[in-house]
PDB file of C-alpha atoms and ligand atoms in Angstrom:
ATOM      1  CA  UNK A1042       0.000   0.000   0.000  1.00 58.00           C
ATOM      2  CA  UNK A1043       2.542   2.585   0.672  1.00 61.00           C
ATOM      3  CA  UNK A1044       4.365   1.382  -2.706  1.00 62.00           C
ATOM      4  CA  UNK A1045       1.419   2.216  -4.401  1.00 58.00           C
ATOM      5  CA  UNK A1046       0.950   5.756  -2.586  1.00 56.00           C
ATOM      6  CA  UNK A1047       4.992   6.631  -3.483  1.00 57.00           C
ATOM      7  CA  UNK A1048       3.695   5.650  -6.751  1.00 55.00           C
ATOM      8  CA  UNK A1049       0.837   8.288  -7.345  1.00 57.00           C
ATOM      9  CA  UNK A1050       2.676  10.968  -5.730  1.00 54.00           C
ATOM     10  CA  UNK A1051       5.651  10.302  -8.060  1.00 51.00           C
ATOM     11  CA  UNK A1052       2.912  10.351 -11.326  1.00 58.00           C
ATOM     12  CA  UNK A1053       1.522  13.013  -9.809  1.00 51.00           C
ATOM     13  CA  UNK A1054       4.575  14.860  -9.642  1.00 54.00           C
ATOM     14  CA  UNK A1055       5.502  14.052 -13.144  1.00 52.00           C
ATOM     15  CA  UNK A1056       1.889  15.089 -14.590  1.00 49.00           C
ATOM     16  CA  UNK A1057       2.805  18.641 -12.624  1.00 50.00           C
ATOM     17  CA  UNK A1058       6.201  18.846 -14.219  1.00 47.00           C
ATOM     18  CA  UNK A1059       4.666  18.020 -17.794  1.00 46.00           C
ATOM     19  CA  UNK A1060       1.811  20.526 -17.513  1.00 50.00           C
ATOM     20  CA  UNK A1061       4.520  23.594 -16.446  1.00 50.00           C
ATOM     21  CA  UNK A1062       7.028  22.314 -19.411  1.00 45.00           C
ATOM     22  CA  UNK A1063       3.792  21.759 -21.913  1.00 48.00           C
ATOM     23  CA  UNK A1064       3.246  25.594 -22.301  1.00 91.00           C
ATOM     24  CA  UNK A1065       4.961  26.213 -24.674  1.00 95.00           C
ATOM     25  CA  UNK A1066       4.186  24.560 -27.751  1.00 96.00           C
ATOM     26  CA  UNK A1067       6.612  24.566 -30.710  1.00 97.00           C
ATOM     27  CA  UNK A1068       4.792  23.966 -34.298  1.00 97.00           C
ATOM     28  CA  UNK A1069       5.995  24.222 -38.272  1.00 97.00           C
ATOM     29  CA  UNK A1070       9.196  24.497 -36.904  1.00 98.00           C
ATOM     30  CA  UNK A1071      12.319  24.852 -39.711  1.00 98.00           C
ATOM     31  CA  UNK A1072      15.642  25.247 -40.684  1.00 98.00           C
ATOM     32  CA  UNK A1073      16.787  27.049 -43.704  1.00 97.00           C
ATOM     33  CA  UNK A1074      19.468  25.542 -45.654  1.00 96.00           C
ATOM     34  CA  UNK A1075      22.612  27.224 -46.113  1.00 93.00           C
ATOM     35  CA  UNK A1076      25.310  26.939 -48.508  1.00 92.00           C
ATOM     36  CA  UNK A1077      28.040  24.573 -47.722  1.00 89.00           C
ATOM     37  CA  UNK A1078      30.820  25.588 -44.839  1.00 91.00           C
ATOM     38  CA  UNK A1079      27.969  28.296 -43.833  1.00 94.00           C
ATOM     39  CA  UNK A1080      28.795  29.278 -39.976  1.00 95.00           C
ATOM     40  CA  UNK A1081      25.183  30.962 -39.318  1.00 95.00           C
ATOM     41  CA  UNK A1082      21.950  29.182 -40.642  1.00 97.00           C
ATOM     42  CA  UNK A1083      18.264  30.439 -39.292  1.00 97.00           C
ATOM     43  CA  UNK A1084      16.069  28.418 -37.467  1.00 98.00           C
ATOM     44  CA  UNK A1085      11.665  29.282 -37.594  1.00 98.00           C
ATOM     45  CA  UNK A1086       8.780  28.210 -35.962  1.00 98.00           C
ATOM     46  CA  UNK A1087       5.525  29.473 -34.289  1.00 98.00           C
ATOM     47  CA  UNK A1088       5.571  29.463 -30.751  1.00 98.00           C
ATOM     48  CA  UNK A1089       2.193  29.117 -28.693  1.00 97.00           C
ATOM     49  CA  UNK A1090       1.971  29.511 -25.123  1.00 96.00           C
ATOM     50  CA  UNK A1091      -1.023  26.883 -24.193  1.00 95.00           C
ATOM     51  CA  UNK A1092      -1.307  28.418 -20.257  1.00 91.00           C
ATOM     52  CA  UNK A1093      -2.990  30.853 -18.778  1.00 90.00           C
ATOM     53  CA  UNK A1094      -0.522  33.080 -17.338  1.00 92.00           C
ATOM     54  CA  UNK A1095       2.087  34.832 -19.813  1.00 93.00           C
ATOM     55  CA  UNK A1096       5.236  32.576 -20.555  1.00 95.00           C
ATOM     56  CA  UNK A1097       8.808  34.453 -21.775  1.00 96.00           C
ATOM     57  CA  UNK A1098      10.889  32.646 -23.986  1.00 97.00           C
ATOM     58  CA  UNK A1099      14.381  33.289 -22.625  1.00 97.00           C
ATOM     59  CA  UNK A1100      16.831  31.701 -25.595  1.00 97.00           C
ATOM     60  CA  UNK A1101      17.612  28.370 -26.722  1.00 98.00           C
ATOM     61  CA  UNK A1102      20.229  25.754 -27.271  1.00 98.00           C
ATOM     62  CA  UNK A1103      20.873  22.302 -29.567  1.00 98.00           C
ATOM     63  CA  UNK A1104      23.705  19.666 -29.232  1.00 97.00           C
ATOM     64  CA  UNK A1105      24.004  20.752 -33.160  1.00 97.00           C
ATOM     65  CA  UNK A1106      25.261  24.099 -32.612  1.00 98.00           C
ATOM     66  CA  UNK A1107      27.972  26.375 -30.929  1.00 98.00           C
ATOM     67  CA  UNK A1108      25.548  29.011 -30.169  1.00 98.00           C
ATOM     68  CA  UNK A1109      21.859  29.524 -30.303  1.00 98.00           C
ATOM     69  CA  UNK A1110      20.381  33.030 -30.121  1.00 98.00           C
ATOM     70  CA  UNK A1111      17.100  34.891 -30.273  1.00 98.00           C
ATOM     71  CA  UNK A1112      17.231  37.265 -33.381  1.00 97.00           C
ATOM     72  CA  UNK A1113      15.065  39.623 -35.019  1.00 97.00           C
ATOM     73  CA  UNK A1114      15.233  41.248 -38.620  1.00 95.00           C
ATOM     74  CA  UNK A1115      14.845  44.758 -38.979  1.00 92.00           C
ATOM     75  CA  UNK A1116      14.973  47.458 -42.253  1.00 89.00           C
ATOM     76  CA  UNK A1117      16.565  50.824 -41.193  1.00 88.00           C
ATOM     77  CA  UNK A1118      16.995  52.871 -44.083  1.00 90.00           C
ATOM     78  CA  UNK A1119      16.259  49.830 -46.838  1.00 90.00           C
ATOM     79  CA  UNK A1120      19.471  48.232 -45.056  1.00 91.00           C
ATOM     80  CA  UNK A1121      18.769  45.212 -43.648  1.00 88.00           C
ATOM     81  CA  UNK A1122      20.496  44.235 -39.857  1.00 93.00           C
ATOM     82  CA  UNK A1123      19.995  42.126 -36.957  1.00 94.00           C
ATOM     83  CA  UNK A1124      19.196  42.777 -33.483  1.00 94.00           C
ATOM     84  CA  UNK A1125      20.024  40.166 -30.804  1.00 96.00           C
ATOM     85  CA  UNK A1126      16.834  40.062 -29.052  1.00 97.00           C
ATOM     86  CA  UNK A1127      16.942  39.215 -24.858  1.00 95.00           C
ATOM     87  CA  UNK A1128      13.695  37.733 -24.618  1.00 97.00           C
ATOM     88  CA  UNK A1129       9.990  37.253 -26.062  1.00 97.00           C
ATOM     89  CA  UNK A1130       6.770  37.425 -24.053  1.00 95.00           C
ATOM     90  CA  UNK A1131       3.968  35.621 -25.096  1.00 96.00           C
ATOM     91  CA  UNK A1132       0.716  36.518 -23.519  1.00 94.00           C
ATOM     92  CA  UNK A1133      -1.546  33.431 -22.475  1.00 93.00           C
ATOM     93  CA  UNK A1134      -2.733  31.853 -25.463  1.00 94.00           C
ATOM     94  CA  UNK A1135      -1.078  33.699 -27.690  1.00 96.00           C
ATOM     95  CA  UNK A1136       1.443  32.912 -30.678  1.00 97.00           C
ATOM     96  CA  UNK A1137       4.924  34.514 -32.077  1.00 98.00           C
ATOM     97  CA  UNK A1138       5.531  33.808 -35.609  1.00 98.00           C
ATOM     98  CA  UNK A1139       9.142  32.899 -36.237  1.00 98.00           C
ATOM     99  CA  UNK A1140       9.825  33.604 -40.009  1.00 97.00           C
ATOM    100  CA  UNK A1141      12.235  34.785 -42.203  1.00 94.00           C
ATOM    101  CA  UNK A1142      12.521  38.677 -42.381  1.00 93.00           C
ATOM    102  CA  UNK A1143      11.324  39.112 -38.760  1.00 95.00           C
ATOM    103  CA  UNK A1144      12.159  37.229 -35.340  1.00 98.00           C
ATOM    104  CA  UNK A1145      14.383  33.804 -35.839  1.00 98.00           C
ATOM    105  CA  UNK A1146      16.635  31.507 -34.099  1.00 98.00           C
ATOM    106  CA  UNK A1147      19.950  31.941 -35.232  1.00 98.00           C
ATOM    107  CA  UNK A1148      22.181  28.938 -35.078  1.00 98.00           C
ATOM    108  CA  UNK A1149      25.821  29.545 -35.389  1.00 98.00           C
ATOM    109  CA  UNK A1150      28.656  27.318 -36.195  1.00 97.00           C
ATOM    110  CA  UNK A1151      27.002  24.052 -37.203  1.00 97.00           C
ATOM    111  CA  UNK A1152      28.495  21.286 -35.700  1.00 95.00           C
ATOM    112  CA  UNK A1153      27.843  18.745 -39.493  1.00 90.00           C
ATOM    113  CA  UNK A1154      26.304  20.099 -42.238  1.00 90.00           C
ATOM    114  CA  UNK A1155      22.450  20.284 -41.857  1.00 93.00           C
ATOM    115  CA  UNK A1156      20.977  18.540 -45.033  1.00 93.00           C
ATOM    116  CA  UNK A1157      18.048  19.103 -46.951  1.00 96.00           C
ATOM    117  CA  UNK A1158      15.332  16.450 -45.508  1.00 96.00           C
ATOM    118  CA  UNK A1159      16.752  16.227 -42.423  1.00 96.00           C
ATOM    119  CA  UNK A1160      15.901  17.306 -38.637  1.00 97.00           C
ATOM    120  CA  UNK A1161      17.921  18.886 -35.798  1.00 98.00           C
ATOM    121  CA  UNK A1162      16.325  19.215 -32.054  1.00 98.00           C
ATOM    122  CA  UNK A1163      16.518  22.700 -30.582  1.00 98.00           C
ATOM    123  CA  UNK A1164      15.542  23.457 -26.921  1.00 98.00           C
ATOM    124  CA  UNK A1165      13.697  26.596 -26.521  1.00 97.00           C
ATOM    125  CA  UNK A1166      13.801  27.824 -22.938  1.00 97.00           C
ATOM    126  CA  UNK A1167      11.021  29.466 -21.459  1.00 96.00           C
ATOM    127  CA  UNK A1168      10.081  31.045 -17.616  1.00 94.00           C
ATOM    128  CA  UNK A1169       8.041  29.593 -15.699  1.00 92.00           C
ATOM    129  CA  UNK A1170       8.854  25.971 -16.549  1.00 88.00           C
ATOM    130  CA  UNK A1171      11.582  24.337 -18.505  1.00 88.00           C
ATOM    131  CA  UNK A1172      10.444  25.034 -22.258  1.00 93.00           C
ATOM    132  CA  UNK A1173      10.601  22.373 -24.682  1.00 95.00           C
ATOM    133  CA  UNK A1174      12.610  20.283 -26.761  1.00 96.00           C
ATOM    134  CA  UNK A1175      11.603  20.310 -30.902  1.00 97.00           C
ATOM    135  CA  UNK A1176      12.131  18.318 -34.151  1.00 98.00           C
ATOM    136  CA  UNK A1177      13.496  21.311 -36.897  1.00 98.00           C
ATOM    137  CA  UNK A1178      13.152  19.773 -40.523  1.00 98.00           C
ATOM    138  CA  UNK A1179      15.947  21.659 -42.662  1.00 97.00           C
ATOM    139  CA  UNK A1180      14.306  22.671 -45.601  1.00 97.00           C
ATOM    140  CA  UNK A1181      15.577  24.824 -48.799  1.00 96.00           C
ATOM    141  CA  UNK A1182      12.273  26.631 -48.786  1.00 93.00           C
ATOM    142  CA  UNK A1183       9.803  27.897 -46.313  1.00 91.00           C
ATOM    143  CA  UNK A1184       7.156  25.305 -45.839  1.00 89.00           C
TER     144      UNK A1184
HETATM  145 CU1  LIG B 242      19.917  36.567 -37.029  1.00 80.50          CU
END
């Protein structure tokens, strides 16, 4: 009997720990393909936040790159630049569009060469909770 209690408090802990990493919900998510030897490719995705209190993405990392940053595209004077962006709130239920010409992931110094067809996991961190873990298909053309 007090197995079985241990038991449900441990599930219960784990359905807790699911539902605070869960908010954050990572969909379309892509890769653009970059010419070989390429040191900086650009990774896209919507990201939803599926609670009810606001959720900040704080950055992200992948075993596939050196460095993983939050980015976003600007125009100033028809010149084109990055910004290095620190964070990005999402209210509750809310989305942010990843996509090229605005906010990204960039990835720098590929560890491999991402291929067509293929799929690299990034970890997007996010407060509260842990964030979550997802599937990137590299792709030569937005989806
Ligand atoms: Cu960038």
């Amino acid at each position: 009997m007090r197995r079985l209690i241990t038991l449900m408090v441990l599930a219960l802990a784990s359905i807790e720990a699911a539902s605070a990493a869960g908010r954050l919900e990572v969909t379309g998510a892509w890769i653009r393909t970059a010419p070989p030897g390429a040191m900086m490719l650009a990774g896209y995705a919507t990201l939803r936040n599926t609670g009810d209190a606001p959720l900040t993405v704080i950055g992200a990392d992948s075993e596939a790159f050196g460095d993983v940053s939050l980015h976003e595209s600007i125009e100033i004077d028809g010149v084109a630049r990055m910004n290095a962006l620190g964070s990005i709130e999402i209210a509750a239920g809310a989305s942010v569009v990843l996509a090229p010409g605005g906010k990204h992931l960039m990835l720098m110094r590929p560890k491999g060469e991402p291929k067509s067809g293929g799929s690299i996991k990034i970890h997007i961190a996010a407060k509260p909770g842990e964030g979550t873990t997802a599937n990137f298909v590299v792709r030569d053309t937005a989806p």
